[in-house]
Amino acid sequence: MSWFTRKDKGINTPTEAKREAPDGLWYQCPSCKKVMHTREHRILAYTCSNCGYHEKIGSQEYFELLFDQTRYTELDALMSSGDPLNFVDTKNYPDRLKATEKKTGLKDAVRTAYGKMNELDITVAAMDFNFIGGSMGSVVGEKIARAIDHSLETKSPFLMISRSGGARMMEAGYSLMQMAKTSARLALLDEAGIPYVSLLTDPTTGGVTASYAMLGDFNIAEPGALIGFAGPRVIRETIGKDLPKGFQSAEFVLEHGFLDFIVDRKDLKDKLTSLFKMLS
Ligand SMILES: [Zn+2]
C-alpha cells in the first residue's frame, strides 16, 4: 500500500511544526503531557489542572494575577541599559539589548509597578527571565531600588518576584554593585517597619539569591522552583560527589530552613494579602 510508505526521502519537519497543538489555543503540560485549553490554563494561574505544574510566567502575567482588575501604574517603564564597559561577546552589548527588546517587548529584566491587591496598596517588582536570562544588571538594580523608595514614600508593602540566572556578565562589576544597592534599600524598608515579601520562582539563582531574594521578612517560593546560588552541575564538579535527590528544589530548600513556605500560584494573591495584613 503506497499510502503508508514514504516515497520521498529526507523530509525534515522543523521542531515548531511538530507540536501536536497549534500555538494560542491549546496548552500541553511539559510535566504530565496533559493537554488543556489555554483559557482554562490561564484561569488556573498558568498551572496544570492535572499535576499542578507551574508554567514559567513573566511580569505581565503576575501583574494581571495580583492587581485588582489588572489596574496598576508602572514605574520607570522606559529605563534601559547603557554599555559602561563597551562589552563585546558574540555580539556587542547594545546590539544584544536592542535585539532582546525587539524580541520580548521589554526594556530590561524587571518591571516595577504599584496598585491595589484585594484593596491593599502594594508595590511590586517582577522579573522577566526572557530578557537575557533575567540577569541582574544596573537597570534591574536601579528599578528595584526605586520601587523600594516608592514603598517607603507611600508606606505600602513591597513584593519582589524573582526569576533570574544571576548577575549580568556584560556589566561585570556594575552588576555586582546592584546586590549592595538593593540590600541597603531593603534595610531602610526594614527600619521603617514596612513589610517585604520575597517570592522565588523557577529559577532563582546567583547574585539574586545572594541579595534581595533572600532578604524578605518572609521568603516564599512556588512549588518545584529551582533555588540556589551555583547551579547543580558546578557544585557536583566542585565537590566531586553526587547530589541528593531533589537538590535545590523549593521543597528541598524549605526542608533545610531557607524558606518560610511554598505557595500554590492559584492561592498567591489571597495568601499574600493576609500575610501583608498580618505584618502591617
Ligand atoms: Zn501537568
XYZ file of N, CA and C and ligand atoms in Angstrom:
841
model
N 0.850 -1.210 0.000
C 0.000 0.000 0.000
C 0.876 1.247 0.000
N 0.828 1.962 -1.090
C 1.734 3.102 -1.216
C 1.366 4.256 -0.280
N 0.127 4.225 0.238
C -0.241 5.305 1.169
C 0.648 5.307 2.407
N 1.059 4.145 2.806
C 1.772 4.060 4.067
C 3.289 4.063 3.926
N 3.763 4.101 2.714
C 5.221 4.160 2.569
C 5.611 5.564 2.149
N 6.624 6.055 2.804
C 7.101 7.395 2.474
C 7.964 7.305 1.233
N 7.446 7.903 0.158
C 8.177 7.774 -1.102
C 9.338 8.770 -1.170
N 9.095 9.987 -0.628
C 10.162 10.991 -0.702
C 11.119 10.823 0.464
N 12.381 10.813 0.140
C 13.400 10.674 1.190
C 13.778 12.056 1.730
N 14.236 12.055 2.967
C 14.837 13.278 3.517
C 13.852 14.386 3.822
N 12.631 14.007 4.231
C 11.691 15.062 4.622
C 11.987 15.450 6.068
N 12.263 16.717 6.284
C 12.564 17.171 7.648
C 11.497 18.152 8.103
N 10.890 17.856 9.233
C 9.894 18.774 9.782
C 10.557 19.616 10.859
N 10.498 20.935 10.734
C 11.097 21.756 11.798
C 10.386 21.526 13.132
N 11.110 21.681 14.235
C 10.565 21.363 15.566
C 9.241 22.071 15.836
N 9.135 23.367 15.444
C 7.907 24.113 15.754
C 6.695 23.433 15.116
N 6.900 22.876 13.914
C 5.779 22.295 13.195
C 5.376 20.931 13.753
N 6.212 20.381 14.638
C 5.926 19.043 15.168
C 4.955 19.064 16.347
N 4.703 20.261 16.852
C 3.821 20.327 18.010
C 2.455 19.741 17.685
N 1.898 19.068 18.698
C 0.595 18.450 18.481
C -0.517 19.487 18.467
N -0.324 20.569 19.175
C -1.363 21.585 19.237
C -0.826 22.900 18.672
N -1.677 23.640 17.937
C -1.204 24.919 17.429
C -1.033 25.923 18.564
N -0.168 26.874 18.369
C 0.057 27.904 19.375
C -1.215 28.696 19.618
N -1.453 29.058 20.843
C -2.511 30.011 21.126
C -3.829 29.403 21.558
N -4.099 28.133 21.244
C -5.394 27.571 21.581
C -5.275 26.491 22.655
N -4.281 25.650 22.521
C -4.106 24.547 23.454
C -2.765 24.659 24.157
N -2.748 24.193 25.380
C -1.507 24.185 26.159
C -1.225 22.742 26.549
N -0.002 22.302 26.335
C 0.355 20.966 26.804
C 1.328 21.077 27.971
N 0.972 20.447 29.076
C 1.821 20.489 30.261
C 3.130 19.751 29.970
N 4.271 20.421 30.162
C 5.547 19.752 29.878
C 5.870 18.654 30.893
N 5.179 18.647 32.030
C 5.473 17.664 33.068
C 4.660 16.377 32.875
N 3.312 16.499 32.783
C 2.494 15.277 32.683
C 1.900 15.084 31.294
N 2.151 16.054 30.394
C 1.722 15.977 28.977
C 0.219 16.153 28.771
N -0.522 16.459 29.827
C -1.957 16.679 29.640
C -2.184 17.937 28.786
N -3.158 17.850 27.899
C -3.480 18.992 27.044
C -4.716 19.688 27.600
N -4.636 21.011 27.718
C -5.822 21.749 28.163
C -5.958 23.028 27.360
N -7.148 23.620 27.419
C -7.397 24.856 26.699
C -6.582 25.979 27.348
N -6.040 26.879 26.525
C -5.221 27.961 27.099
C -6.031 28.835 28.058
N -7.358 28.944 27.786
C -8.188 29.768 28.681
C -8.273 29.128 30.070
N -8.472 27.808 30.076
C -8.527 27.081 31.344
C -7.179 27.221 32.090
N -6.101 27.110 31.323
C -4.759 27.231 31.897
C -4.563 28.601 32.537
N -5.070 29.625 31.841
C -4.924 30.989 32.363
C -5.752 31.169 33.635
N -6.968 30.628 33.628
C -7.847 30.731 34.803
C -7.188 30.065 36.014
N -6.431 28.995 35.755
C -5.732 28.288 36.844
C -4.372 28.931 37.155
N -4.222 30.197 36.795
C -2.987 30.942 37.062
C -1.776 30.253 36.420
N -1.987 29.708 35.241
C -0.922 29.060 34.450
C -0.318 27.856 35.178
N -1.200 27.120 35.877
C -0.747 25.862 36.479
C -1.531 24.723 35.820
N -0.980 23.518 35.878
C -1.609 22.368 35.228
C -2.784 21.874 36.072
N -3.927 21.599 35.411
C -5.109 21.137 36.149
C -4.919 19.706 36.642
N -3.987 18.993 36.035
C -3.787 17.588 36.393
C -2.695 17.396 37.465
N -1.500 17.935 37.190
C -0.385 17.655 38.114
C 0.075 18.889 38.886
N -0.509 20.053 38.565
C -0.152 21.255 39.316
C 1.140 21.925 38.877
N 1.726 21.453 37.772
C 2.969 22.056 37.288
C 2.785 23.563 37.074
N 3.725 24.345 37.594
C 3.662 25.802 37.447
C 4.450 26.246 36.221
N 3.722 26.669 35.200
C 4.390 27.178 33.990
C 5.127 28.455 34.354
N 6.286 28.680 33.716
C 7.053 29.898 33.979
C 6.343 31.079 33.309
N 6.093 32.119 34.067
C 5.416 33.288 33.508
C 6.225 34.550 33.803
N 5.838 35.649 33.167
C 6.606 36.892 33.309
C 5.868 37.954 34.101
N 6.443 39.159 34.123
C 5.889 40.254 34.918
C 4.444 40.568 34.519
N 4.162 40.552 33.219
C 2.814 40.890 32.759
C 1.768 39.957 33.404
N 2.040 38.673 33.388
C 1.094 37.691 33.944
C 0.957 37.868 35.462
N 2.079 38.130 36.138
C 1.989 38.331 37.597
C 1.184 39.590 37.921
N 1.401 40.651 37.158
C 0.633 41.886 37.402
C -0.861 41.608 37.187
N -1.179 40.844 36.149
C -2.581 40.516 35.885
C -3.180 39.658 36.998
N -2.361 38.769 37.536
C -2.857 37.889 38.606
C -3.067 38.644 39.913
N -2.198 39.626 40.195
C -2.179 40.211 41.530
C -2.976 41.511 41.666
N -2.888 42.376 40.676
C -3.535 43.684 40.833
C -5.035 43.583 40.539
N -5.835 44.223 41.388
C -7.292 44.206 41.205
C -7.649 44.769 39.828
N -8.507 44.088 39.129
C -8.947 44.453 37.763
C -7.769 44.781 36.834
N -6.612 44.189 37.112
C -5.393 44.434 36.326
C -5.087 45.930 36.216
N -5.439 46.675 37.266
C -5.132 48.116 37.214
C -3.873 48.393 38.028
N -2.860 48.958 37.384
C -1.621 49.287 38.083
C -0.900 50.398 37.339
N 0.029 51.039 38.016
C 0.828 52.085 37.395
C 2.268 51.614 37.379
N 2.858 51.573 36.198
C 4.233 51.085 36.109
C 5.207 52.215 36.436
N 6.299 51.851 37.126
C 7.344 52.831 37.480
C 8.523 52.678 36.512
N 9.140 53.754 36.147
C 10.362 53.743 35.318
C 10.270 52.800 34.115
N 9.129 52.851 33.430
C 8.874 51.875 32.358
C 9.876 51.976 31.205
N 10.463 53.165 31.041
C 11.314 53.347 29.852
C 12.807 53.244 30.133
N 13.151 52.947 31.399
C 14.580 52.903 31.730
C 15.258 51.748 30.988
N 16.358 52.059 30.322
C 17.075 50.977 29.634
C 18.571 51.111 29.852
N 19.275 50.050 29.535
C 20.666 49.934 29.952
C 21.651 50.668 29.045
N 22.714 51.189 29.648
C 23.848 51.714 28.893
C 24.864 50.595 28.676
N 26.042 50.951 28.230
C 27.080 49.944 27.994
C 28.383 50.454 28.598
N 28.454 50.463 29.946
C 29.585 51.123 30.612
C 30.944 50.486 30.283
N 30.956 49.219 29.905
C 32.243 48.527 29.711
C 32.583 48.292 28.236
N 31.759 48.829 27.337
C 31.921 48.537 25.894
C 32.092 47.040 25.669
N 31.150 46.290 26.233
C 31.292 44.839 26.280
C 30.924 44.179 24.949
N 31.784 43.284 24.526
C 31.510 42.517 23.302
C 31.717 41.031 23.591
N 30.707 40.200 23.297
C 30.960 38.745 23.283
C 30.678 38.254 21.865
N 29.634 37.435 21.659
C 29.359 37.059 20.264
C 28.770 38.241 19.488
N 28.133 39.165 20.187
C 27.803 40.459 19.585
C 28.028 41.540 20.633
N 27.996 42.814 20.213
C 28.225 43.812 21.250
C 26.958 44.043 22.069
N 27.164 44.492 23.306
C 26.077 44.540 24.285
C 24.886 45.402 23.823
N 25.135 46.636 23.285
C 23.977 47.430 22.843
C 23.152 46.714 21.764
N 23.824 45.990 20.866
C 23.075 45.252 19.837
C 22.255 44.127 20.464
N 22.865 43.463 21.441
C 22.149 42.378 22.141
C 20.914 42.937 22.857
N 21.088 44.103 23.498
C 19.957 44.719 24.199
C 18.842 45.066 23.221
N 19.235 45.655 22.099
C 18.230 46.061 21.098
C 17.482 44.844 20.569
N 18.222 43.788 20.257
C 17.594 42.577 19.723
C 16.649 41.960 20.762
N 17.070 41.970 22.037
C 16.230 41.384 23.095
C 14.975 42.230 23.314
N 15.148 43.560 23.270
C 13.984 44.451 23.413
C 12.954 44.160 22.337
N 13.455 43.983 21.126
C 12.571 43.750 19.989
C 11.858 42.398 20.134
N 12.604 41.408 20.573
C 12.053 40.056 20.678
C 11.027 39.942 21.813
N 11.290 40.628 22.939
C 10.452 40.434 24.130
C 9.459 41.570 24.362
N 9.699 42.721 23.747
C 8.855 43.877 24.030
C 9.136 44.463 25.408
N 10.239 44.035 26.018
C 10.587 44.520 27.358
C 11.798 45.442 27.267
N 11.951 46.341 28.259
C 13.119 47.229 28.258
C 14.280 46.645 29.068
N 13.962 45.806 30.053
C 15.010 45.106 30.809
C 14.378 43.954 31.573
N 15.131 43.334 32.476
C 14.691 42.073 33.081
C 13.825 42.237 34.329
N 13.388 43.462 34.623
C 12.438 43.617 35.731
C 11.440 44.706 35.370
N 10.205 44.542 35.835
C 9.217 45.623 35.721
C 8.677 45.885 37.125
N 8.456 47.174 37.413
C 8.004 47.555 38.746
C 6.712 48.350 38.626
N 5.818 48.162 39.578
C 4.516 48.823 39.487
C 3.878 48.915 40.867
N 2.898 49.813 40.975
C 2.122 49.858 42.213
C 0.639 49.870 41.880
N -0.158 49.460 42.846
C -1.604 49.398 42.631
C -2.237 48.711 43.824
N -3.450 48.216 43.635
C -4.153 47.588 44.756
C -4.295 46.077 44.548
N -4.030 45.345 45.642
C -4.222 43.898 45.639
C -5.250 43.601 46.723
N -6.423 43.114 46.336
C -7.534 42.948 47.291
C -7.690 44.224 48.135
N -7.647 45.348 47.438
C -7.834 46.699 48.017
C -6.693 47.172 48.911
N -5.630 46.397 48.982
C -4.472 46.796 49.787
C -3.427 47.420 48.850
N -2.921 48.601 49.214
C -1.885 49.219 48.377
C -0.595 48.425 48.447
N -0.031 48.071 47.297
C 1.267 47.374 47.306
C 2.161 47.892 46.169
N 3.458 47.663 46.329
C 4.433 47.933 45.273
C 5.066 46.594 44.910
N 5.141 46.319 43.614
C 5.632 45.013 43.166
C 6.766 45.190 42.156
N 7.804 44.369 42.291
C 8.827 44.265 41.256
C 8.823 42.819 40.784
N 8.665 42.601 39.478
C 8.619 41.231 38.954
C 9.639 41.086 37.831
N 10.412 40.026 37.905
C 11.488 39.832 36.922
C 10.999 39.056 35.699
N 11.647 39.318 34.578
C 11.348 38.617 33.326
C 12.572 37.836 32.882
N 12.437 36.504 32.896
C 13.559 35.639 32.526
C 13.889 35.735 31.035
N 12.880 36.092 30.233
C 13.104 36.173 28.781
C 14.133 37.218 28.401
N 14.350 38.180 29.288
C 15.294 39.242 28.981
C 16.684 38.853 29.501
N 17.509 38.335 28.618
C 18.881 37.891 28.951
C 18.911 37.086 30.256
N 18.073 36.045 30.301
C 18.073 35.128 31.446
C 17.715 35.782 32.774
N 16.912 36.853 32.711
C 16.541 37.536 33.954
C 17.757 38.031 34.713
N 18.806 38.358 33.970
C 20.044 38.722 34.658
C 19.956 40.113 35.281
N 20.658 40.247 36.392
C 20.617 41.476 37.174
C 21.722 42.426 36.728
N 21.347 43.442 35.954
C 22.283 44.497 35.590
C 21.913 45.777 36.320
N 22.522 46.900 35.891
C 22.284 48.184 36.576
C 20.823 48.602 36.542
N 20.152 48.330 35.424
C 18.751 48.760 35.320
C 17.878 47.963 36.300
N 18.117 46.670 36.384
C 17.353 45.843 37.330
C 17.553 46.374 38.755
N 18.808 46.604 39.137
C 19.098 47.099 40.482
C 18.461 48.451 40.737
N 18.585 49.350 39.764
C 18.072 50.709 39.930
C 16.540 50.716 40.016
N 15.902 49.918 39.161
C 14.437 49.896 39.183
C 13.918 49.309 40.498
N 14.596 48.288 40.993
C 14.182 47.693 42.276
C 14.402 48.710 43.403
N 15.561 49.380 43.374
C 15.849 50.386 44.409
C 14.780 51.484 44.399
N 14.411 51.931 43.204
C 13.398 52.995 43.120
C 12.011 52.496 43.531
N 11.716 51.235 43.227
C 10.426 50.664 43.662
C 10.380 50.611 45.191
N 11.520 50.292 45.802
C 11.584 50.275 47.274
C 11.387 51.693 47.813
N 12.009 52.683 47.129
C 11.789 54.082 47.519
C 10.299 54.428 47.461
N 9.635 53.923 46.438
C 8.195 54.174 46.307
C 7.428 53.556 47.471
N 7.840 52.348 47.859
C 7.244 51.691 49.030
C 7.414 52.541 50.282
N 8.650 53.085 50.433
C 8.952 53.913 51.602
C 8.101 55.178 51.617
N 8.016 55.831 50.466
C 7.264 57.095 50.384
C 5.785 56.885 50.645
N 5.244 55.788 50.123
C 3.797 55.568 50.222
C 3.443 54.634 51.388
N 4.473 54.154 52.097
C 4.282 53.196 53.189
C 3.467 51.985 52.742
N 3.704 51.546 51.518
C 2.995 50.356 51.024
C 3.943 49.162 51.039
N 3.435 47.966 51.390
C 4.284 46.774 51.435
C 4.934 46.505 50.086
N 6.092 45.859 50.139
C 6.856 45.592 48.914
C 6.909 44.097 48.634
N 6.603 43.743 47.388
C 6.690 42.348 46.954
C 7.701 42.243 45.827
N 8.658 41.334 45.987
C 9.648 41.092 44.931
C 9.398 39.698 44.365
N 9.236 39.598 43.054
C 9.081 38.287 42.412
C 10.335 38.026 41.593
N 11.166 37.096 42.059
C 12.456 36.859 41.410
C 12.395 35.673 40.465
N 13.098 35.808 39.373
C 13.292 34.697 38.447
C 14.519 35.065 37.635
N 15.660 34.483 37.984
C 16.893 35.017 37.440
C 18.020 33.997 37.421
N 18.886 34.152 36.428
C 20.090 33.336 36.361
C 21.250 33.962 37.119
N 21.036 35.164 37.695
C 22.085 35.810 38.478
C 22.580 37.100 37.852
N 23.829 37.412 38.081
C 24.402 38.681 37.618
C 24.474 38.730 36.090
N 24.474 39.938 35.521
C 24.600 40.083 34.065
C 26.073 40.272 33.708
N 26.636 39.266 33.066
C 28.087 39.281 32.851
C 28.527 40.459 31.981
N 27.639 40.974 31.132
C 28.024 42.094 30.273
C 28.238 43.382 31.062
N 27.823 43.375 32.342
C 28.034 44.569 33.163
C 28.987 44.286 34.333
N 29.475 43.076 34.392
C 30.501 42.674 35.356
C 30.328 43.336 36.731
N 31.311 44.117 37.165
C 31.302 44.729 38.494
C 30.086 45.593 38.758
N 29.587 46.283 37.724
C 28.391 47.119 37.900
C 27.199 46.265 38.315
N 27.176 45.059 37.766
C 26.103 44.138 38.093
C 26.175 43.730 39.570
N 27.382 43.438 40.038
C 27.540 43.022 41.434
C 27.163 44.136 42.413
N 27.414 45.395 41.993
C 27.077 46.521 42.877
C 25.577 46.582 43.178
N 24.776 46.013 42.294
C 23.322 46.052 42.495
C 22.909 45.241 43.722
N 23.728 44.249 44.063
C 23.421 43.444 45.250
C 23.475 44.322 46.496
N 24.542 45.134 46.581
C 24.700 46.015 47.746
C 23.621 47.098 47.730
N 23.383 47.648 46.544
C 22.414 48.757 46.447
C 21.013 48.321 46.889
N 20.558 47.198 46.342
C 19.200 46.752 46.685
C 19.122 46.321 48.153
N 20.185 45.677 48.645
C 20.163 45.227 50.041
C 20.100 46.409 51.000
N 20.851 47.487 50.662
C 20.847 48.679 51.521
C 19.464 49.326 51.543
N 18.823 49.360 50.381
C 17.469 49.944 50.321
C 16.479 49.126 51.146
N 16.643 47.789 51.070
C 15.738 46.928 51.846
C 15.937 47.136 53.339
N 17.171 47.476 53.739
C 17.420 47.755 55.153
C 16.634 48.986 55.597
N 16.515 49.971 54.695
C 15.723 51.168 55.021
C 14.254 50.811 55.203
N 13.793 49.912 54.344
C 12.406 49.449 54.422
C 12.168 48.772 55.772
N 13.138 47.995 56.168
C 13.061 47.288 57.445
C 13.011 48.278 58.609
N 13.905 49.295 58.544
C 13.932 50.312 59.606
C 12.598 51.037 59.718
N 11.967 51.261 58.559
C 10.683 51.968 58.554
C 9.530 51.039 58.949
N 9.828 49.755 59.129
C 8.792 48.815 59.552
C 7.782 48.476 58.463
N 8.223 48.608 57.200
C 7.315 48.278 56.090
C 7.608 46.848 55.628
N 6.554 46.017 55.551
C 6.801 44.611 55.236
C 7.317 44.367 53.822
N 8.198 43.374 53.719
C 8.753 42.961 52.433
C 8.637 41.448 52.313
N 7.957 40.990 51.251
C 7.875 39.557 50.980
C 8.595 39.265 49.675
N 9.437 38.238 49.699
C 10.173 37.841 48.512
C 9.629 36.508 48.008
N 9.163 36.508 46.756
C 8.662 35.272 46.139
C 9.713 34.767 45.158
N 10.174 33.545 45.382
C 11.190 32.964 44.497
C 10.507 32.014 43.522
N 10.710 32.243 42.235
C 10.092 31.381 41.225
C 11.201 30.698 40.436
N 10.795 29.837 39.526
C 11.740 28.947 38.852
C 12.441 29.615 37.674
N 13.739 29.770 37.649
C 14.712 29.519 38.713
C 15.151 30.831 39.372
N 15.601 30.747 40.603
C 16.202 31.917 41.265
C 17.600 31.510 41.728
N 18.598 32.091 41.101
C 19.976 31.659 41.385
C 20.946 32.847 41.410
N 22.172 32.555 41.727
C 23.281 33.513 41.634
C 23.115 34.723 42.532
N 23.579 35.869 42.026
C 23.597 37.106 42.800
C 22.227 37.543 43.294
N 21.180 37.097 42.627
C 19.831 37.464 43.069
C 19.493 36.716 44.363
N 19.818 35.403 44.395
C 19.630 34.630 45.629
C 20.506 35.204 46.735
N 21.704 35.679 46.352
C 22.655 36.162 47.354
C 22.342 37.579 47.802
N 21.281 38.191 47.292
C 20.919 39.523 47.789
C 19.422 39.603 48.042
N 18.697 40.410 47.279
C 17.328 40.748 47.661
C 16.375 39.549 47.765
N 16.597 38.480 46.989
C 15.623 37.374 47.001
C 15.554 36.666 48.352
N 16.619 36.730 49.129
C 16.630 36.026 50.413
C 16.499 36.965 51.607
N 16.151 38.229 51.350
C 16.113 39.204 52.446
C 14.697 39.571 52.889
N 13.715 38.816 52.453
C 12.333 39.142 52.808
C 12.045 38.915 54.283
N 11.029 39.639 54.787
C 10.518 39.286 56.117
C 9.992 37.864 56.019
N 9.419 37.555 54.852
C 9.083 36.175 54.504
C 9.693 35.877 53.140
N 10.406 34.743 53.059
C 10.888 34.265 51.765
C 10.042 33.064 51.386
N 9.272 33.207 50.308
C 8.371 32.132 49.927
C 8.687 31.722 48.487
N 8.167 30.584 48.054
C 8.507 30.112 46.714
C 7.338 29.400 46.072
N 7.408 29.287 44.758
C 6.429 28.486 44.025
C 6.884 27.026 44.044
N 5.932 26.074 43.972
C 6.298 24.660 44.014
C 7.280 24.294 42.898
N 8.254 23.491 43.232
C 9.165 22.964 42.214
C 10.210 23.937 41.702
N 10.224 25.173 42.215
C 11.185 26.163 41.711
C 12.615 25.757 42.054
N 13.527 25.959 41.139
C 14.948 25.734 41.417
C 15.489 26.961 42.143
N 16.046 26.729 43.312
C 16.576 27.832 44.112
C 17.994 27.475 44.555
N 18.933 28.332 44.248
C 20.297 28.031 44.656
C 21.218 29.187 44.349
N 22.476 29.032 44.675
C 23.458 30.051 44.287
C 24.167 29.572 43.022
N 25.050 28.602 43.136
C 25.646 27.988 41.944
C 24.727 26.867 41.470
N 24.781 26.565 40.182
C 23.950 25.503 39.628
C 24.440 24.130 40.053
N 23.556 23.096 39.947
C 23.911 21.744 40.399
C 25.163 21.178 39.709
N 25.341 21.489 38.428
C 26.490 20.927 37.707
C 27.813 21.451 38.279
N 27.837 22.749 38.533
C 29.047 23.367 39.090
C 29.364 22.770 40.458
N 28.328 22.587 41.281
C 28.534 22.056 42.629
C 29.038 20.620 42.550
N 28.407 19.816 41.667
C 28.798 18.411 41.537
C 30.267 18.310 41.130
N 30.656 19.152 40.184
C 32.046 19.110 39.725
C 33.012 19.600 40.794
N 32.574 20.552 41.601
C 33.444 21.109 42.629
C 33.674 20.125 43.768
N 32.564 19.518 44.253
C 32.724 18.633 45.417
C 33.001 17.188 44.996
N 32.837 16.894 43.710
C 33.114 15.550 43.204
C 32.224 14.479 43.791
N 30.978 14.847 44.122
C 30.034 13.865 44.689
C 28.678 14.040 44.027
N 27.885 12.969 44.029
C 26.523 13.097 43.525
C 25.684 13.892 44.520
N 24.718 14.605 43.993
C 23.895 15.445 44.860
C 22.630 14.687 45.263
N 22.078 15.007 46.453
C 20.860 14.314 46.883
C 19.697 14.571 45.930
N 18.726 13.679 45.943
C 17.557 13.799 45.059
C 16.782 15.080 45.393
N 16.338 15.752 44.375
C 15.538 16.957 44.594
C 16.354 18.146 45.076
N 17.673 18.016 45.026
C 18.575 19.083 45.467
C 18.221 20.415 44.800
N 18.129 21.465 45.604
C 17.843 22.824 45.137
C 16.407 23.059 44.679
N 15.504 22.090 44.869
C 14.100 22.383 44.577
C 13.550 23.184 45.751
N 12.466 23.913 45.509
C 11.863 24.706 46.583
C 11.562 23.829 47.795
N 11.096 22.592 47.544
C 10.716 21.683 48.626
C 11.935 21.298 49.473
N 13.059 21.053 48.790
C 14.316 20.705 49.462
C 14.812 21.894 50.291
N 14.756 23.068 49.671
C 15.248 24.286 50.331
C 14.381 24.621 51.563
N 13.072 24.371 51.433
C 12.148 24.598 52.553
C 12.501 23.680 53.723
N 12.721 22.408 53.397
C 13.034 21.410 54.418
C 14.327 21.768 55.164
N 15.240 22.458 54.455
C 16.505 22.824 55.077
C 16.505 24.231 55.671
N 15.319 24.811 55.770
C 15.177 26.024 56.550
C 15.462 27.337 55.846
N 15.554 27.309 54.519
C 15.837 28.559 53.811
C 14.580 29.291 53.351
N 13.443 28.610 53.457
C 12.193 29.236 53.020
C 11.182 29.195 54.152
N 10.192 30.122 54.080
C 9.144 30.095 55.090
C 7.986 29.198 54.681
N 7.577 29.308 53.429
C 6.584 28.352 52.934
C 6.544 28.365 51.406
N 5.855 27.358 50.877
C 5.667 27.253 49.429
C 4.206 27.574 49.147
N 3.981 28.368 48.120
C 2.600 28.776 47.843
C 2.210 28.372 46.424
N 1.025 27.782 46.302
C 0.450 27.475 45.000
C 0.047 28.801 44.363
N 0.373 28.972 43.087
C 0.121 30.265 42.444
C -1.367 30.634 42.432
N -2.237 29.638 42.456
C -3.682 29.910 42.460
C -4.095 30.603 43.762
N -3.332 30.384 44.825
C -3.663 30.989 46.126
C -2.803 32.215 46.424
N -1.915 32.560 45.484
C -0.893 33.572 45.758
C -1.484 34.908 46.221
N -2.449 35.403 45.465
C -2.990 36.727 45.754
C -3.594 36.783 47.168
N -4.408 35.794 47.506
C -5.067 35.808 48.813
C -4.080 35.565 49.957
N -3.129 34.673 49.742
C -2.140 34.404 50.803
C -1.270 35.628 51.058
N -0.865 36.296 49.962
C -0.042 37.498 50.121
C -0.815 38.583 50.850
N -2.098 38.714 50.499
C -2.911 39.742 51.136
C -2.980 39.500 52.644
N -3.266 38.269 53.050
C -3.346 38.031 54.506
C -1.995 38.184 55.179
N -0.936 37.788 54.466
C 0.394 37.927 55.043
C 0.753 39.395 55.264
N 0.521 40.216 54.251
C 0.829 41.644 54.372
C -0.026 42.295 55.453
N -1.285 41.888 55.562
C -2.155 42.466 56.591
C -1.656 42.092 57.979
N -1.176 40.842 58.089
C -0.667 40.384 59.361
C 0.611 41.149 59.752
N 1.440 41.487 58.751
C 2.724 42.141 59.021
C 2.615 43.653 59.199
N 1.534 44.228 58.668
C 1.423 45.702 58.698
C 1.036 46.215 60.081
Zn 0.693 18.520 34.293
